[in-house]
Coordinates of C-alpha atoms in Angstrom, one line a residue:
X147 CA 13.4 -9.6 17.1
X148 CA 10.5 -7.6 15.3
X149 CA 6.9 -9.3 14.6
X150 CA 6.8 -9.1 10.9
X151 CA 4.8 -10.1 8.0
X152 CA 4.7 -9.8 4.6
X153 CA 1.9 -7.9 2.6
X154 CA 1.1 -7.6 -0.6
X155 CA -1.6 -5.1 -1.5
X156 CA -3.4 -5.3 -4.9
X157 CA -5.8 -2.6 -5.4
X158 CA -8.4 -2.2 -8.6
X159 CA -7.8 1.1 -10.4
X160 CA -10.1 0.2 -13.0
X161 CA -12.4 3.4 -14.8
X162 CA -15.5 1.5 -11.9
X163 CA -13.7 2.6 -9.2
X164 CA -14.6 6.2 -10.1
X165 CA -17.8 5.3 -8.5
X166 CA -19.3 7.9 -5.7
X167 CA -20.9 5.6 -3.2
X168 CA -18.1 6.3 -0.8
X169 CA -18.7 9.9 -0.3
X170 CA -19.2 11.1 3.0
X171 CA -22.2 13.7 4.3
X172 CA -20.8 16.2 6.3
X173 CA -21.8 17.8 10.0
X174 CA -22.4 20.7 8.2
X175 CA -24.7 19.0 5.8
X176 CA -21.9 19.3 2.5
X177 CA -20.9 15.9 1.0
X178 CA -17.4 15.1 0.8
X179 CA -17.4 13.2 -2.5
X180 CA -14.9 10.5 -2.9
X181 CA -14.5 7.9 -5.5
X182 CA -14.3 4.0 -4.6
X183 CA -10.3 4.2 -5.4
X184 CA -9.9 7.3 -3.0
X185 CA -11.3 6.0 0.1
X186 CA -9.7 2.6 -1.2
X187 CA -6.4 4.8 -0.8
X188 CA -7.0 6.0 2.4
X189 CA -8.1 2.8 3.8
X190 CA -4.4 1.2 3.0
X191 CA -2.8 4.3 3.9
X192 CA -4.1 3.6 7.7
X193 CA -3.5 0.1 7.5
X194 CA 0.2 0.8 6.9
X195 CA 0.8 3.0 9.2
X196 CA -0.7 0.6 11.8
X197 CA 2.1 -2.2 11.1
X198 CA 5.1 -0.3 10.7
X199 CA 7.3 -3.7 11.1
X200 CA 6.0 -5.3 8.5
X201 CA 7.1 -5.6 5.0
X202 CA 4.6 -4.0 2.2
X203 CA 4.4 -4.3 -1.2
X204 CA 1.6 -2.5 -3.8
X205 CA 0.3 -4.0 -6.9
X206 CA -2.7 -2.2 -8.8
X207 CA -4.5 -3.3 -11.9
X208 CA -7.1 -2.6 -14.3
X209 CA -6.8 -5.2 -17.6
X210 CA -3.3 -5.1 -17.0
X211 CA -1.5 -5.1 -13.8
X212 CA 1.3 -2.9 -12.1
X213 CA 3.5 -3.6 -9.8
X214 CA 3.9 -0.2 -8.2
X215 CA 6.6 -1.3 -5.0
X216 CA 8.1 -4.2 -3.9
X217 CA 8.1 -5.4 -0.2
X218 CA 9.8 -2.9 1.6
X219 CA 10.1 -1.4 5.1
X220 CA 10.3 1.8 3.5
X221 CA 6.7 2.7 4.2
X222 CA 7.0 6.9 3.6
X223 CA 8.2 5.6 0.1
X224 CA 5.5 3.3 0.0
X225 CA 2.7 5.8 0.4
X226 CA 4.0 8.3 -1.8
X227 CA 3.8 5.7 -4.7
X228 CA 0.3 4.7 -3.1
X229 CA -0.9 8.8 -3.5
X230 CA 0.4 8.5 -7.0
X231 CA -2.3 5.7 -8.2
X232 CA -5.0 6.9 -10.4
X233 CA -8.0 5.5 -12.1
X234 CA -7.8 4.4 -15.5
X235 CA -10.2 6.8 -17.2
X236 CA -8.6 8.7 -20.4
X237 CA -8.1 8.1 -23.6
X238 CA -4.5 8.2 -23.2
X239 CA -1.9 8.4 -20.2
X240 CA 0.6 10.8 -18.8
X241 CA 3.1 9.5 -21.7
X242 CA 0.2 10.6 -24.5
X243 CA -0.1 6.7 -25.1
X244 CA -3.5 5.6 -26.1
X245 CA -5.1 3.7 -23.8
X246 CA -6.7 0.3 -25.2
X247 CA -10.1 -0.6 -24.2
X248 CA -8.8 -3.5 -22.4
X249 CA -6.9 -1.8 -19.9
X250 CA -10.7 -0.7 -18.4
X251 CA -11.5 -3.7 -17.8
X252 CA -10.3 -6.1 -14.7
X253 CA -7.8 -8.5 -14.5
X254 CA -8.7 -10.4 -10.9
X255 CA -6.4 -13.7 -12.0
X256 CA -3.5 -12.1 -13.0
X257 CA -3.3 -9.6 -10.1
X258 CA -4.0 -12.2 -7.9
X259 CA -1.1 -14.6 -9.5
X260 CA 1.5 -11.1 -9.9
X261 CA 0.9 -10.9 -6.1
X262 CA 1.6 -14.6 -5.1
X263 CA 5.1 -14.5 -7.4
X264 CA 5.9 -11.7 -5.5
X265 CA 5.4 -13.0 -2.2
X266 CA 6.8 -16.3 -2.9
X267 CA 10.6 -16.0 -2.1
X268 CA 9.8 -13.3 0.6
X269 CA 11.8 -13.8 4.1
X270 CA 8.8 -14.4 6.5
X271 CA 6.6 -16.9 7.5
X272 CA 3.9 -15.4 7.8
X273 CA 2.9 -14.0 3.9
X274 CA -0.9 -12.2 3.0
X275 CA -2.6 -10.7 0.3
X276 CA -5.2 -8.1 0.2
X277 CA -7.0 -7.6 -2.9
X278 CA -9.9 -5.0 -2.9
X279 CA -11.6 -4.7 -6.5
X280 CA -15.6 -3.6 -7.3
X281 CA -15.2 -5.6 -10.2
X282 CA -16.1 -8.8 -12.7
X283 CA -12.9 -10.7 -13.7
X284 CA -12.6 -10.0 -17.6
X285 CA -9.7 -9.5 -18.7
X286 CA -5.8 -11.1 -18.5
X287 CA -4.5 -14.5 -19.1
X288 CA -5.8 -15.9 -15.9
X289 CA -9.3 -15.8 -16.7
X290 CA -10.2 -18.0 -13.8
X291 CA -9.4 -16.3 -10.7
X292 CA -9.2 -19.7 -8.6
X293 CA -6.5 -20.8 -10.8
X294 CA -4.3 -18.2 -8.8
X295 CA -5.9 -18.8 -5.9
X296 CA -5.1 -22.6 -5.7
X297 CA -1.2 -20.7 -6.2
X298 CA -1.6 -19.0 -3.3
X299 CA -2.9 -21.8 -1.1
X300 CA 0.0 -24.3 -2.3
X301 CA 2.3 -21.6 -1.5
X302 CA 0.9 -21.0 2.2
X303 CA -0.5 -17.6 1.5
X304 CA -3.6 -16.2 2.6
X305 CA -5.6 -14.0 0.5
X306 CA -8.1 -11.7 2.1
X307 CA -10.3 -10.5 -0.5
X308 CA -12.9 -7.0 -0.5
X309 CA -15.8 -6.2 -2.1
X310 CA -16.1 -2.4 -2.3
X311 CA -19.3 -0.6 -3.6
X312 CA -23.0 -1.3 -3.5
X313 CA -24.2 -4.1 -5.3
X314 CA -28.0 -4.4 -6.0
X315 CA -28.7 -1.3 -6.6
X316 CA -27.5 2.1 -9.3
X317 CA -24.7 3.8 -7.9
X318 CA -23.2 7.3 -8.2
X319 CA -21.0 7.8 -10.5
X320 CA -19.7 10.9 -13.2
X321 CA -21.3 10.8 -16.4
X322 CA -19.5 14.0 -17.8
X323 CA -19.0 17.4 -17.6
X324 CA -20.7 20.5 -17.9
X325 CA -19.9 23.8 -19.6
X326 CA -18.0 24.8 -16.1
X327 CA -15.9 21.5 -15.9
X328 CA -18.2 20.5 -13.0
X329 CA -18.7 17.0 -12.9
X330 CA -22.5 15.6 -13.8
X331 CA -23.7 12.7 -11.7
X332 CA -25.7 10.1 -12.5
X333 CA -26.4 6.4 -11.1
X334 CA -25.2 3.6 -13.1
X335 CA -25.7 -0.4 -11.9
X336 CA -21.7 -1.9 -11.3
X337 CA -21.8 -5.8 -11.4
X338 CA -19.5 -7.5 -8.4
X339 CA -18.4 -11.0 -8.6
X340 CA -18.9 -11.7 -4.7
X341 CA -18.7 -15.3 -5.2
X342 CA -15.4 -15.8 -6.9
X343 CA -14.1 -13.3 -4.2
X344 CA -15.6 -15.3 -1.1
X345 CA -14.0 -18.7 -3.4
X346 CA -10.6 -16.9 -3.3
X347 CA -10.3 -16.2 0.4
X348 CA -12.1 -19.4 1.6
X349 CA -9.6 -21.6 -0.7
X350 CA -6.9 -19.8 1.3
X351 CA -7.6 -19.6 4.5
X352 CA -8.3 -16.0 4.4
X353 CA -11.6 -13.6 4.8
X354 CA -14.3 -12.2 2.3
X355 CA -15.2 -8.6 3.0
X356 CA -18.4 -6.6 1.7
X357 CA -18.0 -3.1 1.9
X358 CA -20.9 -0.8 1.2
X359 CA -19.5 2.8 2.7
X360 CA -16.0 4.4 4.1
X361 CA -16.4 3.0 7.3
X362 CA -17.0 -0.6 6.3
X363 CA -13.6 0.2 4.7
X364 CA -11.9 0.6 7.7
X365 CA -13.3 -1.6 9.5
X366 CA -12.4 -4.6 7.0
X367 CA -9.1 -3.3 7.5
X368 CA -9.0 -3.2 11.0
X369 CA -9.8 -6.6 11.2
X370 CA -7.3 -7.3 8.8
X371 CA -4.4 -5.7 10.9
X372 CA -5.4 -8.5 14.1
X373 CA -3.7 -11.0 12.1
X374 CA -1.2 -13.5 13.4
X375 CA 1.9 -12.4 13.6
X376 CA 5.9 -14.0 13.1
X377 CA 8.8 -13.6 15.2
X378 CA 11.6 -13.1 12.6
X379 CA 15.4 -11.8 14.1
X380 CA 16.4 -8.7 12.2
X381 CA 20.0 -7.6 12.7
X382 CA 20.7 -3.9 13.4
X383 CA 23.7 -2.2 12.4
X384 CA 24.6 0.9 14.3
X385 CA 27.4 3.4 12.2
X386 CA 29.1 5.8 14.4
X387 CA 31.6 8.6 13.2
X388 CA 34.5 8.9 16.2
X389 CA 34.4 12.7 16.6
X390 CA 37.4 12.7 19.4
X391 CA 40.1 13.2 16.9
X392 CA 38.9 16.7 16.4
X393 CA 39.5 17.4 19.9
X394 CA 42.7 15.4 20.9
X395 CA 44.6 17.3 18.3
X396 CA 43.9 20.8 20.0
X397 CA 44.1 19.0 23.5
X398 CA 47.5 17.6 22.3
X399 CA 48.7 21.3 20.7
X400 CA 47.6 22.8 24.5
X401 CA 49.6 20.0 26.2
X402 CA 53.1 21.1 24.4
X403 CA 52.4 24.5 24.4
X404 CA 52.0 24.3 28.3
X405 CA 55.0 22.2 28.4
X406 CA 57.0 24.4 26.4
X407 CA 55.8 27.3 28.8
X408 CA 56.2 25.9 31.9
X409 CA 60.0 25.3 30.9
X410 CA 61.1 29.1 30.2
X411 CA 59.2 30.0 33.2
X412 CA 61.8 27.7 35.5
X413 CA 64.5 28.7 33.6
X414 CA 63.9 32.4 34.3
X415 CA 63.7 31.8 38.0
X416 CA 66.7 29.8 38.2

């Protein structure tokens, strides 16, 4: 048996999670900057290498959502699609697609639902979501959050919900570019709906997290990773390729050819 579970991560790529309030200052004194959706990445990297039983999917999305794996035990896989998620903050994609103005913005309640229909038919008991976002809900068809949630608790799944960024206050964030490409910072206020986030996990059972800076990051998700885990039999199929044939044929060739040598030997000494 293996204690597994099954997790589905949904993480906010929207163009707010370019903001710089989880940068890091240095020993040295330099600042390593890192946006909200980079240490976000890190973060769930950790986390999955931590349960390496448990099934893991990824979802992302701004005003639309992705579903970038499904639950899989495949984790190296996993966190080379994980590496692979980027903000939401050009005109146009990687196909040279305009981007609309919608797909800035932050669909909480249809993540949130994409997650639970994903979940739903998986073969554990135990069955989680994370969802980290810095964000208002705006955008999708599920303009009520809670609607999904109230999904998610009739279907037995928890929801664990986080809050990244500094709310109260401007934040750091890239305004543009100078003549040199270098990025220009400036502060900029980033609304969070904390509420509707605490509302989600409390309907289901799970946990609201506030996270401020990189290490509140990791410590939501270590706290995270001391869930309850299921017992669930796994069967294990072990393919062997019988290598003896290689050998008996020689053996069998030095057998005769002994034979064979053996018998003009007596028949010279008789």
């Amino acid at each position: 048996t293996a204690d597994v579970i099954a997790v589905e991560m949904v993480v906010d790529c929207s163009g707010s999670m370019e903001a710089l309030d989880m940068s890091e200052r240095l020993a040295t004194g330099d600042i390593k900057y890192r946006t909200r959706l980079d240490a976000a990445k890190e973060a769930f990297a950790a986390f999955v290498a931590k349960r390496p039983d448990d099934l893991i999917g990824l979802i992302s999305f701004g005003g639309f959502v992705t579903s970038r794996a499904p639950l899989t035990a495949d984790h190296e896989a996993l966190l080379h699609i994980l590496k692979g998620v980027q903000l939401i903050k050009s005109s146009s994609n990687d196909d040279g697609q305009m981007v609309t103005e919608e797909e800035f913005m932050t669909a909480i309640g249809d993540a949130l639902a994409t997650a639970c229909g994903r979940l739903e038919h998986a073969g554990t008991k135990s069955r989680i979501i994370v969802l980290l976002t810095d964000g208002v809900s705006n955008a999708g068809l599920i303009k009520n959050p809670e609607e999904a949630a109230k999904a998610a608790r009739k279907l037995g799944i928890k929801v664990y919900t986080i809050g990244v960024g500094t709310v109260g206050r401007p934040v750091p964030v890239v305004v543009g570019r100078d003549s040199l490409g270098r990025g220009v910072i400036g502060y900029e206020s980033i609304d969070m709906d904390e509420d509707i986030l605490r509302n989600i996990a409390g309907m289901t059972g799970g946990r609201y997290f506030n996270v401020a800076d990189p290490r509140g990051l990791d410590r939501a998700m270590a706290d995270i990773n001391k869930l309850e885990k299921t017992k669930v039999a796994q069967d294990i199929y072990n393919q062997y390729n019988e290598l003896f044939p290689w050998l008996l044929i020689p053996a069998l060739c030095l057998v005769v050819l002994g034979t064979g040598l053996n018998m003009v030997t007596a028949r010279r000494i008789l």
